[in-house]
């Protein structure tokens, strides 16, 4: 009986957990190494596009996600001051029928917890910060800051925009600060005093915007995230606090629905929006990158996590039935299959015009990572 392929995944974010779940379906021996000591429910929302939901459905996670997430009528795009509709992207049942899966709005922590439920605890090693990586005749040897060492047949770097795996493979490259910052928070909808808001709206200003939506099926929790210019702010931490008074000032004069949401907002986080150029190549022999580690996205299409989740499904298809000697070729095939799509999403998101007017969305939401043809 042949030995199962052993794969080490660096990073237990959305992409890492989705990859672990898809590979385990094939009987591949997977271990996920995460530098954090524990998972935290960070106050942020996430949009789960129909394209990502098709992957999550195959993992058996759809029912749990529907039970915890908001099912919006649409993603409405409106003028910052008048409220005039620029483009109303209808979701709900019609989009579910058209694209083959629902569009859901969730708390980021809830999506992460659902993905974590698809990977046994025994497959996840917390408090493992990668510090070294070497390809040897026995496999890929990994060294961690806690002194642990392991060897695996293949390694997948799903460790985000500041990927250690990427830096080891291809050298450190500077992150591009965009000169823009974002505020974000979730808070109980009861703080709105009974006032209703739209299901999901992006309010387009002249040099800034704010997106507001519910993240719970009973409309009990709302989320907001902004983008606005601030050239000298360079903190990327998801836990850095912002000043809610500065936020309110930045969106003074916006539609009364926006001002009402900000007036009720108790506190916010603030981080610098960064960007990176896409890599010329994602893999080196039996090590590959995935998700933000190789094609980081600005947040303007709400497709960053979706791209990593799509990556997970396509990569699992490329590794299906592969032994150690075939891993490098499987990783090349994965990159060749995914590169054009992720580059197009990156460029479209970077432009920040998505849904600002009549938009063809079929190419984004209609994509099915389980059936898209694999590169030769």
Coordinates of C-alpha atoms in Angstrom, one line a residue:
X1 CA 0.0 0.0 0.0
X2 CA 1.5 3.3 -1.1
X3 CA 2.1 6.0 1.5
X4 CA -0.1 9.0 1.5
X5 CA 1.4 12.3 0.3
X6 CA 2.3 14.5 3.3
X7 CA 1.6 18.2 3.0
X8 CA 2.5 21.0 5.4
X9 CA 0.4 24.2 5.1
X10 CA 1.8 27.3 6.6
X11 CA -1.0 29.6 7.9
X12 CA -4.4 28.8 9.3
X13 CA -6.3 31.6 7.7
X14 CA -9.2 31.2 5.2
X15 CA -6.9 29.9 2.5
X16 CA -4.9 27.6 4.7
X17 CA -8.0 26.0 6.3
X18 CA -9.8 25.7 3.0
X19 CA -6.8 24.0 1.5
X20 CA -6.5 21.6 4.4
X21 CA -10.2 20.6 4.0
X22 CA -10.0 20.1 0.3
X23 CA -6.8 18.0 0.5
X24 CA -8.2 15.8 3.3
X25 CA -11.1 14.9 1.1
X26 CA -8.5 13.2 -1.2
X27 CA -6.9 11.3 1.7
X28 CA -3.8 13.5 1.7
X29 CA -2.0 13.7 5.1
X30 CA -2.2 17.4 6.0
X31 CA -0.9 19.4 8.9
X32 CA -1.5 23.2 9.3
X33 CA 1.1 25.3 11.1
X34 CA -0.1 28.6 12.5
X35 CA 2.1 31.2 14.3
X36 CA -0.8 32.5 16.5
X37 CA -1.3 30.9 19.9
X38 CA -5.1 30.9 19.4
X39 CA -7.8 31.9 17.0
X40 CA -9.5 35.2 17.7
X41 CA -12.9 36.5 16.5
X42 CA -11.8 39.8 15.1
X43 CA -14.5 42.4 14.5
X44 CA -14.8 42.3 10.8
X45 CA -17.3 41.4 8.1
X46 CA -16.7 39.4 5.0
X47 CA -18.6 38.9 1.8
X48 CA -18.8 35.3 0.6
X49 CA -19.4 35.4 -3.1
X50 CA -21.3 32.7 -5.0
X51 CA -17.9 31.6 -6.5
X52 CA -16.5 30.9 -3.0
X53 CA -19.7 29.3 -1.8
X54 CA -19.5 26.6 -4.6
X55 CA -16.2 25.5 -3.0
X56 CA -17.6 25.6 0.6
X57 CA -20.7 23.7 -0.4
X58 CA -18.6 20.8 -1.6
X59 CA -16.9 20.8 1.8
X60 CA -20.3 20.3 3.5
X61 CA -20.3 23.8 5.0
X62 CA -23.2 25.5 3.3
X63 CA -25.9 24.8 5.9
X64 CA -23.8 26.1 8.8
X65 CA -22.9 29.2 6.8
X66 CA -26.5 30.0 5.9
X67 CA -27.5 29.6 9.5
X68 CA -25.0 32.1 10.7
X69 CA -24.8 34.6 7.8
X70 CA -27.0 37.3 6.2
X71 CA -28.7 36.6 2.9
X72 CA -28.8 40.0 1.2
X73 CA -31.3 41.2 -1.4
X74 CA -28.5 43.0 -3.2
X75 CA -25.2 44.9 -3.1
X76 CA -26.5 48.4 -3.7
X77 CA -24.1 51.2 -4.9
X78 CA -25.3 54.7 -4.1
X79 CA -24.1 58.3 -4.4
X80 CA -22.6 59.5 -1.1
X81 CA -24.8 62.5 -0.8
X82 CA -28.0 62.1 -2.7
X83 CA -28.4 58.3 -2.3
X84 CA -29.1 57.9 -6.0
X85 CA -28.4 54.4 -7.2
X86 CA -25.4 53.9 -9.4
X87 CA -25.8 50.2 -9.7
X88 CA -27.8 47.7 -7.8
X89 CA -26.3 44.2 -8.0
X90 CA -29.2 41.9 -7.2
X91 CA -28.4 38.8 -5.3
X92 CA -30.9 36.7 -3.3
X93 CA -32.7 33.7 -5.0
X94 CA -32.3 35.0 -8.6
X95 CA -28.5 35.2 -8.3
X96 CA -28.4 31.9 -6.5
X97 CA -30.2 30.3 -9.4
X98 CA -28.0 32.0 -12.0
X99 CA -24.6 31.4 -10.4
X100 CA -25.3 28.1 -8.7
X101 CA -24.8 29.2 -5.1
X102 CA -25.9 31.9 -2.6
X103 CA -24.1 35.2 -1.9
X104 CA -23.7 35.6 1.9
X105 CA -22.5 38.3 4.3
X106 CA -20.9 37.0 7.4
X107 CA -18.7 37.9 10.4
X108 CA -15.2 37.0 9.4
X109 CA -14.7 35.1 12.7
X110 CA -17.8 33.0 11.9
X111 CA -16.5 32.0 8.5
X112 CA -13.1 31.1 10.0
X113 CA -14.8 29.0 12.7
X114 CA -16.8 27.1 10.1
X115 CA -13.7 26.4 8.0
X116 CA -11.9 25.3 11.1
X117 CA -14.7 22.9 11.9
X118 CA -13.8 21.1 8.6
X119 CA -10.2 20.4 9.8
X120 CA -9.7 18.2 12.9
X121 CA -7.9 19.8 15.8
X122 CA -5.2 17.1 15.5
X123 CA -4.2 18.5 12.1
X124 CA -3.6 22.1 13.4
X125 CA -0.4 23.2 15.2
X126 CA -0.8 26.6 16.9
X127 CA 2.2 28.6 18.1
X128 CA 4.4 27.5 15.2
X129 CA 6.1 30.4 13.5
X130 CA 8.1 29.4 10.5
X131 CA 11.7 30.5 10.5
X132 CA 13.4 28.1 8.0
X133 CA 12.7 26.0 4.9
X134 CA 15.0 23.7 3.0
X135 CA 14.4 21.2 0.3
X136 CA 16.3 17.9 1.0
X137 CA 16.4 14.5 -0.5
X138 CA 13.9 13.3 2.2
X139 CA 11.5 16.2 1.5
X140 CA 11.0 19.8 2.5
X141 CA 12.4 20.5 6.0
X142 CA 10.6 23.2 8.1
X143 CA 12.0 24.9 11.2
X144 CA 9.9 26.8 13.6
X145 CA 10.7 29.5 16.2
X146 CA 9.6 27.1 19.0
X147 CA 12.4 24.7 18.1
X148 CA 10.2 22.2 16.3
X149 CA 11.3 20.7 12.9
X150 CA 9.3 18.7 10.5
X151 CA 9.7 17.2 7.0
X152 CA 6.9 17.0 4.5
X153 CA 6.6 15.9 0.9
X154 CA 5.1 19.3 -0.1
X155 CA 4.6 22.7 1.5
X156 CA 1.9 25.3 0.8
X157 CA 2.5 28.9 1.9
X158 CA -0.9 30.3 2.8
X159 CA 0.6 32.8 5.2
X160 CA -0.8 36.0 3.7
X161 CA 0.5 39.3 2.4
X162 CA 3.5 39.2 4.7
X163 CA 4.3 35.6 3.8
X164 CA 7.5 34.1 5.3
X165 CA 7.4 31.3 2.8
X166 CA 7.4 33.8 -0.1
X167 CA 10.3 35.7 1.5
X168 CA 12.3 32.5 1.9
X169 CA 11.6 31.4 -1.7
X170 CA 12.0 34.6 -3.6
X171 CA 13.5 37.2 -1.2
X172 CA 11.8 40.0 0.7
X173 CA 10.0 42.5 -1.5
X174 CA 8.6 45.8 -0.3
X175 CA 4.9 46.2 0.4
X176 CA 3.2 49.1 -1.4
X177 CA 1.4 51.5 0.9
X178 CA -1.5 52.8 -1.2
X179 CA -1.8 56.1 0.7
X180 CA -5.2 55.1 1.9
X181 CA -6.5 53.8 5.2
X182 CA -9.5 51.8 6.3
X183 CA -11.7 52.0 9.4
X184 CA -13.8 48.9 10.2
X185 CA -15.9 47.6 13.0
X186 CA -18.9 45.4 13.9
X187 CA -21.5 46.4 16.5
X188 CA -25.0 45.4 17.6
X189 CA -27.7 46.8 15.4
X190 CA -29.7 47.6 18.6
X191 CA -27.5 50.7 18.9
X192 CA -29.2 52.1 15.8
X193 CA -32.3 52.6 18.0
X194 CA -34.6 50.7 15.7
X195 CA -33.6 52.5 12.5
X196 CA -33.2 50.2 9.5
X197 CA -30.4 50.3 7.0
X198 CA -30.1 48.8 3.6
X199 CA -29.0 45.1 3.4
X200 CA -25.6 46.0 1.8
X201 CA -24.6 49.3 0.4
X202 CA -21.4 50.9 -0.9
X203 CA -21.6 54.7 -0.6
X204 CA -19.4 56.2 -3.2
X205 CA -17.8 59.5 -2.4
X206 CA -15.4 61.5 -4.6
X207 CA -12.2 60.3 -2.9
X208 CA -13.6 57.9 -0.3
X209 CA -16.2 55.3 0.3
X210 CA -17.9 53.3 3.0
X211 CA -19.5 49.9 2.8
X212 CA -22.2 48.9 5.4
X213 CA -24.0 45.6 5.7
X214 CA -25.6 43.2 8.2
X215 CA -23.6 40.1 9.1
X216 CA -26.2 38.0 10.9
X217 CA -29.4 36.4 9.6
X218 CA -31.6 38.3 12.1
X219 CA -30.0 41.6 11.3
X220 CA -28.6 41.8 14.8
X221 CA -25.1 42.9 13.9
X222 CA -23.8 45.3 11.4
X223 CA -20.4 45.9 9.8
X224 CA -18.8 49.0 8.2
X225 CA -15.6 49.4 6.4
X226 CA -14.2 52.5 4.7
X227 CA -11.4 53.6 2.4
X228 CA -10.1 57.1 2.4
X229 CA -6.8 59.0 1.8
X230 CA -4.3 59.3 4.6
X231 CA -0.8 59.2 3.2
X232 CA 1.3 59.0 6.4
X233 CA -0.4 56.2 8.3
X234 CA 1.6 53.0 8.0
X235 CA 0.1 50.6 10.7
X236 CA -1.3 47.4 9.2
X237 CA -2.3 45.7 12.5
X238 CA -5.9 44.3 12.5
X239 CA -6.1 45.2 16.2
X240 CA -4.9 48.9 16.0
X241 CA -7.6 51.2 17.2
X242 CA -8.8 54.3 15.4
X243 CA -10.6 57.4 16.6
X244 CA -14.3 57.2 15.9
X245 CA -14.6 61.0 16.0
X246 CA -12.1 61.3 13.2
X247 CA -14.1 58.7 11.2
X248 CA -17.3 60.7 11.7
X249 CA -15.5 63.8 10.6
X250 CA -14.2 62.1 7.4
X251 CA -17.7 61.2 6.3
X252 CA -19.5 64.3 7.4
X253 CA -22.1 65.3 4.8
X254 CA -22.6 61.8 3.6
X255 CA -26.2 60.5 3.3
X256 CA -28.1 60.5 6.6
X257 CA -28.0 56.6 6.7
X258 CA -24.2 56.8 6.8
X259 CA -24.2 59.5 9.4
X260 CA -26.7 57.5 11.5
X261 CA -24.5 54.4 11.4
X262 CA -21.4 56.3 12.3
X263 CA -23.1 58.2 15.1
X264 CA -24.1 54.9 16.7
X265 CA -20.7 53.3 16.2
X266 CA -18.9 52.8 19.6
X267 CA -15.3 52.2 18.4
X268 CA -13.3 51.3 15.3
X269 CA -10.2 49.6 14.2
X270 CA -7.9 51.4 11.7
X271 CA -5.3 50.0 9.3
X272 CA -3.3 51.0 6.3
X273 CA -4.4 49.6 2.9
X274 CA -1.4 47.9 1.3
X275 CA -0.8 46.4 -2.1
X276 CA 1.8 44.1 -3.6
X277 CA 2.7 43.4 -7.2
X278 CA 1.8 39.9 -8.3
X279 CA 4.7 37.4 -8.4
X280 CA 6.2 36.2 -11.6
X281 CA 6.1 32.6 -10.2
X282 CA 4.4 31.1 -7.2
X283 CA 6.3 27.8 -6.7
X284 CA 9.8 26.4 -6.3
X285 CA 10.0 22.7 -6.7
X286 CA 7.8 21.2 -4.0
X287 CA 6.8 24.5 -2.3
X288 CA 4.0 26.7 -3.6
X289 CA 2.3 29.9 -2.5
X290 CA -1.5 30.4 -2.3
X291 CA -3.9 33.3 -1.7
X292 CA -2.6 36.6 -0.5
X293 CA 0.9 35.2 -0.3
X294 CA 1.2 35.2 -4.1
X295 CA -1.7 37.4 -5.3
X296 CA -2.7 39.9 -2.6
X297 CA -5.9 41.9 -3.2
X298 CA -7.0 45.3 -2.3
X299 CA -10.4 45.0 -0.6
X300 CA -12.5 46.8 -3.2
X301 CA -14.2 43.7 -4.8
X302 CA -14.6 41.7 -1.6
X303 CA -12.8 38.8 -3.4
X304 CA -9.5 38.3 -1.5
X305 CA -10.7 35.4 0.7
X306 CA -12.7 34.0 -2.3
X307 CA -9.6 33.8 -4.4
X308 CA -7.8 31.8 -1.7
X309 CA -10.8 29.5 -1.3
X310 CA -10.9 29.0 -5.1
X311 CA -7.1 28.3 -5.0
X312 CA -7.7 25.6 -2.5
X313 CA -10.2 23.7 -4.7
X314 CA -8.1 24.0 -7.9
X315 CA -4.9 23.0 -6.0
X316 CA -6.6 19.9 -4.6
X317 CA -7.6 18.9 -8.1
X318 CA -4.0 19.3 -9.3
X319 CA -2.7 17.2 -6.4
X320 CA -5.3 14.4 -6.7
X321 CA -3.5 11.1 -7.1
X322 CA 0.0 12.7 -7.2
X323 CA 3.0 11.2 -5.5
X324 CA 6.0 13.2 -4.2
X325 CA 7.8 13.0 -7.5
X326 CA 4.9 14.7 -9.2
X327 CA 4.3 17.6 -6.8
X328 CA 6.4 20.2 -8.6
X329 CA 4.5 19.6 -11.8
X330 CA 1.2 19.7 -10.0
X331 CA 2.2 23.1 -8.5
X332 CA 3.1 24.4 -12.0
X333 CA -0.3 23.3 -13.2
X334 CA -2.0 25.0 -10.4
X335 CA -0.3 28.3 -11.1
X336 CA -1.0 28.0 -14.8
X337 CA -4.7 27.4 -14.1
X338 CA -5.1 30.2 -11.7
X339 CA -2.8 33.0 -12.8
X340 CA -4.9 34.8 -15.4
X341 CA -8.0 34.9 -13.2
X342 CA -6.2 36.1 -10.1
X343 CA -4.4 38.8 -12.1
X344 CA -7.6 40.0 -13.6
X345 CA -9.3 40.2 -10.1
X346 CA -6.2 42.0 -8.7
X347 CA -6.3 44.6 -11.5
X348 CA -10.0 45.1 -11.3
X349 CA -10.0 45.5 -7.5
X350 CA -7.1 47.9 -7.6
X351 CA -9.0 50.2 -10.0
X352 CA -11.8 50.5 -7.4
X353 CA -14.6 51.0 -9.9
X354 CA -16.3 47.6 -9.4
X355 CA -20.1 48.0 -9.3
X356 CA -19.8 51.8 -9.6
X357 CA -21.9 51.6 -12.7
X358 CA -23.5 48.8 -14.8
X359 CA -21.1 45.9 -14.4
X360 CA -20.7 42.4 -16.0
X361 CA -20.4 40.2 -12.9
X362 CA -20.8 36.8 -14.5
X363 CA -17.1 36.2 -14.9
X364 CA -16.5 36.6 -11.2
X365 CA -19.5 35.0 -9.5
X366 CA -20.1 32.3 -12.2
X367 CA -16.7 30.8 -11.9
X368 CA -16.6 27.2 -10.5
X369 CA -13.3 26.1 -9.2
X370 CA -14.4 22.4 -9.2
X371 CA -15.1 22.4 -13.0
X372 CA -12.8 25.0 -14.6
X373 CA -10.5 23.2 -17.0
X374 CA -7.0 22.6 -15.6
X375 CA -4.0 23.7 -17.5
X376 CA -2.1 21.0 -19.4

